[in-house]
Short mmCIF file of C-alpha atoms in Angstrom, two decimals:
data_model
loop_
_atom_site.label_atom_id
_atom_site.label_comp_id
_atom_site.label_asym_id
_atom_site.label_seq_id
_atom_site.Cartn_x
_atom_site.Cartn_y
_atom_site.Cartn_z
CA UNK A 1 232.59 7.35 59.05
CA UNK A 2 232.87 8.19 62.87
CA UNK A 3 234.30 11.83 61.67
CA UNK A 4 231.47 12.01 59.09
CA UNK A 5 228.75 11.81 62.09
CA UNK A 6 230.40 14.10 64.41
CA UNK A 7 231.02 16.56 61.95
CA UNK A 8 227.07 16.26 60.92
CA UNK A 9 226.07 16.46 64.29
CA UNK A 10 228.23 19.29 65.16
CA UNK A 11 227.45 21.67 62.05
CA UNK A 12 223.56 21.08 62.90
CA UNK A 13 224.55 22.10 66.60
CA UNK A 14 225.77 24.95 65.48
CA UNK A 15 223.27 25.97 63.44
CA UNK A 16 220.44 25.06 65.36
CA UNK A 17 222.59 27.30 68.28
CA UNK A 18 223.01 30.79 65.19
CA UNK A 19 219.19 30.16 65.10
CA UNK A 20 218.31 30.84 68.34
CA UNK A 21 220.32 33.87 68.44
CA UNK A 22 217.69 35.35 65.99
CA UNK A 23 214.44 35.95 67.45
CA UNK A 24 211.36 37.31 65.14
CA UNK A 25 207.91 38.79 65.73
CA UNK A 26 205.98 39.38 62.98
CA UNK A 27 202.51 40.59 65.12
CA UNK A 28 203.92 42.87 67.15
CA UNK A 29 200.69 45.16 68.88
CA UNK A 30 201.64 48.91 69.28
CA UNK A 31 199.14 51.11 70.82
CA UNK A 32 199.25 55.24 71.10
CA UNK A 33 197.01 57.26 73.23
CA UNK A 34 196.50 60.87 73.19
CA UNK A 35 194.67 62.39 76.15
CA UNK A 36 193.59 66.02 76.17
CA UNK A 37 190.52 67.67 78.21
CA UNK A 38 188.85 67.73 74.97
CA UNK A 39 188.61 64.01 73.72
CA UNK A 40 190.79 61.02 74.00
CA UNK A 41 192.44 59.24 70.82
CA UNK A 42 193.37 55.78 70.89
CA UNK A 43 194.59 53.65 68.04
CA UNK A 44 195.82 49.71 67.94
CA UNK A 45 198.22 48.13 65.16
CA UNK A 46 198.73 44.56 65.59
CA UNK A 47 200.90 43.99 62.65
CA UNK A 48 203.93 45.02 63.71
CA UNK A 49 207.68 43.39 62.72
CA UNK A 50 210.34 43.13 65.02
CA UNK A 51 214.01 41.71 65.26
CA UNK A 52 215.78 40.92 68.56
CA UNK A 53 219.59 39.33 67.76
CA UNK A 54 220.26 37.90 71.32
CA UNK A 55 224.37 37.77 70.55
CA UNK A 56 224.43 41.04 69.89
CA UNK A 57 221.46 42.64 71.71
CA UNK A 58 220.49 44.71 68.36
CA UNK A 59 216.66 45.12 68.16
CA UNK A 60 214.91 46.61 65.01
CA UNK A 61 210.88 47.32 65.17
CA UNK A 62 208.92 48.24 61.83
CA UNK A 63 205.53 49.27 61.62
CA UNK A 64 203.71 50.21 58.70
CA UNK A 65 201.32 53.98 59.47
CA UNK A 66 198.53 52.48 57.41
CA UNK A 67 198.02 49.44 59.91
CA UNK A 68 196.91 51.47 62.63
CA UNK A 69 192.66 51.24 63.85
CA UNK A 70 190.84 54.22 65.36
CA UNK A 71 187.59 54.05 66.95
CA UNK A 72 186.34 56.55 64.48
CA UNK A 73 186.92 55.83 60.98
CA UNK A 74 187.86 59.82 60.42
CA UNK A 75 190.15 59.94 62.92
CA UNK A 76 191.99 56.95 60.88
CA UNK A 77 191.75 58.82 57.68
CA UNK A 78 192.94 62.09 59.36
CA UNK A 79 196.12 60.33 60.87
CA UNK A 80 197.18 58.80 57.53
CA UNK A 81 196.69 62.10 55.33
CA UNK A 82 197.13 65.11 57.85
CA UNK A 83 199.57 64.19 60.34
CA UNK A 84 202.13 61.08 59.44
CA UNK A 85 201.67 61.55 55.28
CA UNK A 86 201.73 58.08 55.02
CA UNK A 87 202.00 57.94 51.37
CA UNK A 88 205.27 59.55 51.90
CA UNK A 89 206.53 58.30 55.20
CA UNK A 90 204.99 54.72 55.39
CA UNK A 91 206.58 52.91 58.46
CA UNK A 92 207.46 54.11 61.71
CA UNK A 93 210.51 52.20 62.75
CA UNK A 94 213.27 51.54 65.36
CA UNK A 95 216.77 50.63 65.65
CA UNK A 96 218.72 49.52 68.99
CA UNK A 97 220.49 47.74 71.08
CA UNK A 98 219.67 46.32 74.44
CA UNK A 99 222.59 47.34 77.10
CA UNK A 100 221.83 45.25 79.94
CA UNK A 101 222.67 41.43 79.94
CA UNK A 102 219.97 38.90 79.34
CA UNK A 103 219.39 35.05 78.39
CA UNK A 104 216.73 34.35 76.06
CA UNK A 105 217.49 30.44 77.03
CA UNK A 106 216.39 30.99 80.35
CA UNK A 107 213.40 31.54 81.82
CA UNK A 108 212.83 35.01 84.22
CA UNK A 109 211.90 38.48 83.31
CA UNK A 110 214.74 40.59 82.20
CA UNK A 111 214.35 44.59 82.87
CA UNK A 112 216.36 46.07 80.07
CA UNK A 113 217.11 49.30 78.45
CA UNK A 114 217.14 49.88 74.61
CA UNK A 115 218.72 52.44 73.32
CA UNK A 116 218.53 53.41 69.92
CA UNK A 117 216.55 55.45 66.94
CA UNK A 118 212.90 56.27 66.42
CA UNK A 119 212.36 57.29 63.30
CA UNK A 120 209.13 58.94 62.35
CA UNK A 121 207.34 61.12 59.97
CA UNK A 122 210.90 60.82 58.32
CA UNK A 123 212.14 62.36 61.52
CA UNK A 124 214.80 60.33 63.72
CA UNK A 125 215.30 60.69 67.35
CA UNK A 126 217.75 58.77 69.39
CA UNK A 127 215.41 57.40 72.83
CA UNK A 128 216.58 55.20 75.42
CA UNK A 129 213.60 53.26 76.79
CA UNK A 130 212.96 50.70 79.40
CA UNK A 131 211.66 47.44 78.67
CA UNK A 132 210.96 44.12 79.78
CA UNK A 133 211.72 40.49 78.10
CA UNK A 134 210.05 37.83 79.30
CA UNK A 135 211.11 33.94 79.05
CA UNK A 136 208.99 31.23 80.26
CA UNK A 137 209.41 27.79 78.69
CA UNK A 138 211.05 28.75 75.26
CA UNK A 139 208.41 31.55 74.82
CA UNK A 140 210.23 34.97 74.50
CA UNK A 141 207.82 38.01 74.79
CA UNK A 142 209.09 41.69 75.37
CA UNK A 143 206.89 45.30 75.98
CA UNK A 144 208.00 48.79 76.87
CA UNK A 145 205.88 51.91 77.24
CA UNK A 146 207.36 55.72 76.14
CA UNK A 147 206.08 59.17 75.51
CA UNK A 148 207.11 60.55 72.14
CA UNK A 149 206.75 64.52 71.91
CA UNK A 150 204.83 64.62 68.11
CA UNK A 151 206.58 67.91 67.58
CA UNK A 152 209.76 66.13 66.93
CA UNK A 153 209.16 64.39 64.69
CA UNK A 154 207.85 67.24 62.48
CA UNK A 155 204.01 66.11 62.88
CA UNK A 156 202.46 69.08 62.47
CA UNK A 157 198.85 69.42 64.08
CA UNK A 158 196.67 72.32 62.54
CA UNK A 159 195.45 75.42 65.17
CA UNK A 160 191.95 74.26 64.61
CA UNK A 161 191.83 71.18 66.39
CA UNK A 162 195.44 71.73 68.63
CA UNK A 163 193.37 71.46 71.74
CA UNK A 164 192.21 67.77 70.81
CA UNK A 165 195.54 65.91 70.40
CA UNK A 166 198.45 65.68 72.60
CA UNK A 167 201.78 67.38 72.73
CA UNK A 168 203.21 63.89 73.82
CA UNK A 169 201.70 60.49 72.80
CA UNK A 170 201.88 57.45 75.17
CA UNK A 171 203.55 54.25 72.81
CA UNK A 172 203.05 50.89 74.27
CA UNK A 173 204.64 47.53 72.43
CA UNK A 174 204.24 44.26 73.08
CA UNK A 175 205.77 41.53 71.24
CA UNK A 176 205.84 37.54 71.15
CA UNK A 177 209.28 36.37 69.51
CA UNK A 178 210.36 33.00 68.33
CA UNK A 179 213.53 31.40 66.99
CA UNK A 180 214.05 32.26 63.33
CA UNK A 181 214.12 28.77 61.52
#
């Protein structure tokens, strides 16, 4: 009976321990900003998904195109037909691996680099970015700003109004994670 218990207790400590190597965020905010002398662009998606395995440092971040909120409604519609065909290319995602050590059991801020794949407009681009995870009382958060160049990743921005969008956007993510269960 002893055996019984310890066995219990030690296949639900080792569960419970696989658990908190997964970490998930399912409303992850991403936010790109375009800045030209002509007008700024901002937009806001607050539904993103995201994936950190703390054994293995792989991270994966999905977002779908369609989630994303402009100030102007137009500038929403123009996005999703003109420049990331989002019928046809419907997330935006990215697949990595942080390379620096960390411990999502402890609390501190952890500066990290994540190298990986940003895919895009069906276009994928290896980036190494800097980022930091945060861990304060069993809450794990993370965030990283980048500049992707929207030429490659094949968006293609029409003569006509190439003076009112960036070459290079300005991505910022933040993310609150917690244990998969």
């Amino acid at each position: 009976m002893r055996k019984l218990i310890f066995l219990t207790i030690l296949s639900l400590a080792c569960n419970m321990s696989f658990a908190q190597d997964i970490w998930i965020s399912k409303n992850a905010t991403v936010n790109f900003f375009s800045s030209t002398v002509v007008e700024d662009i901002e937009a806001k998606s607050s539904t993103g998904a995201s994936v950190i395995n703390a054994k293995s440092g792989e991270v994966i971040f999905k977002v779908s195109n369609t989630s994303f909120r402009f100030a102007k409604k137009l500038m929403e519609e123009h996005f999703n037909e003109n420049y990331m065909e989002s019928d046809k290319f419907q997330y935006s995602e990215f697949k990595g691996k942080i390379s620096e050590t960390y411990d999502l059991q402890k609390d501190g801020d952890y500066q990290v680099t994540i190298a990986g794949n940003l895919s895009i407009h069906g276009v994928t681009k290896a980036y190494s970015v800097p980022a930091t995870i945060s861990v304060t009382k069993g809450t794990v958060s993370a965030k990283t700003a980048f500049k992707v160049k929207i030429a490659d990743h094949g968006i293609k921005v029409p003569s006509l109004v190439f003076k009112n969008i960036a070459e290079t956007i300005d991505v910022k993510i933040q993310a609150n994670y917690l244990p998969k269960k």
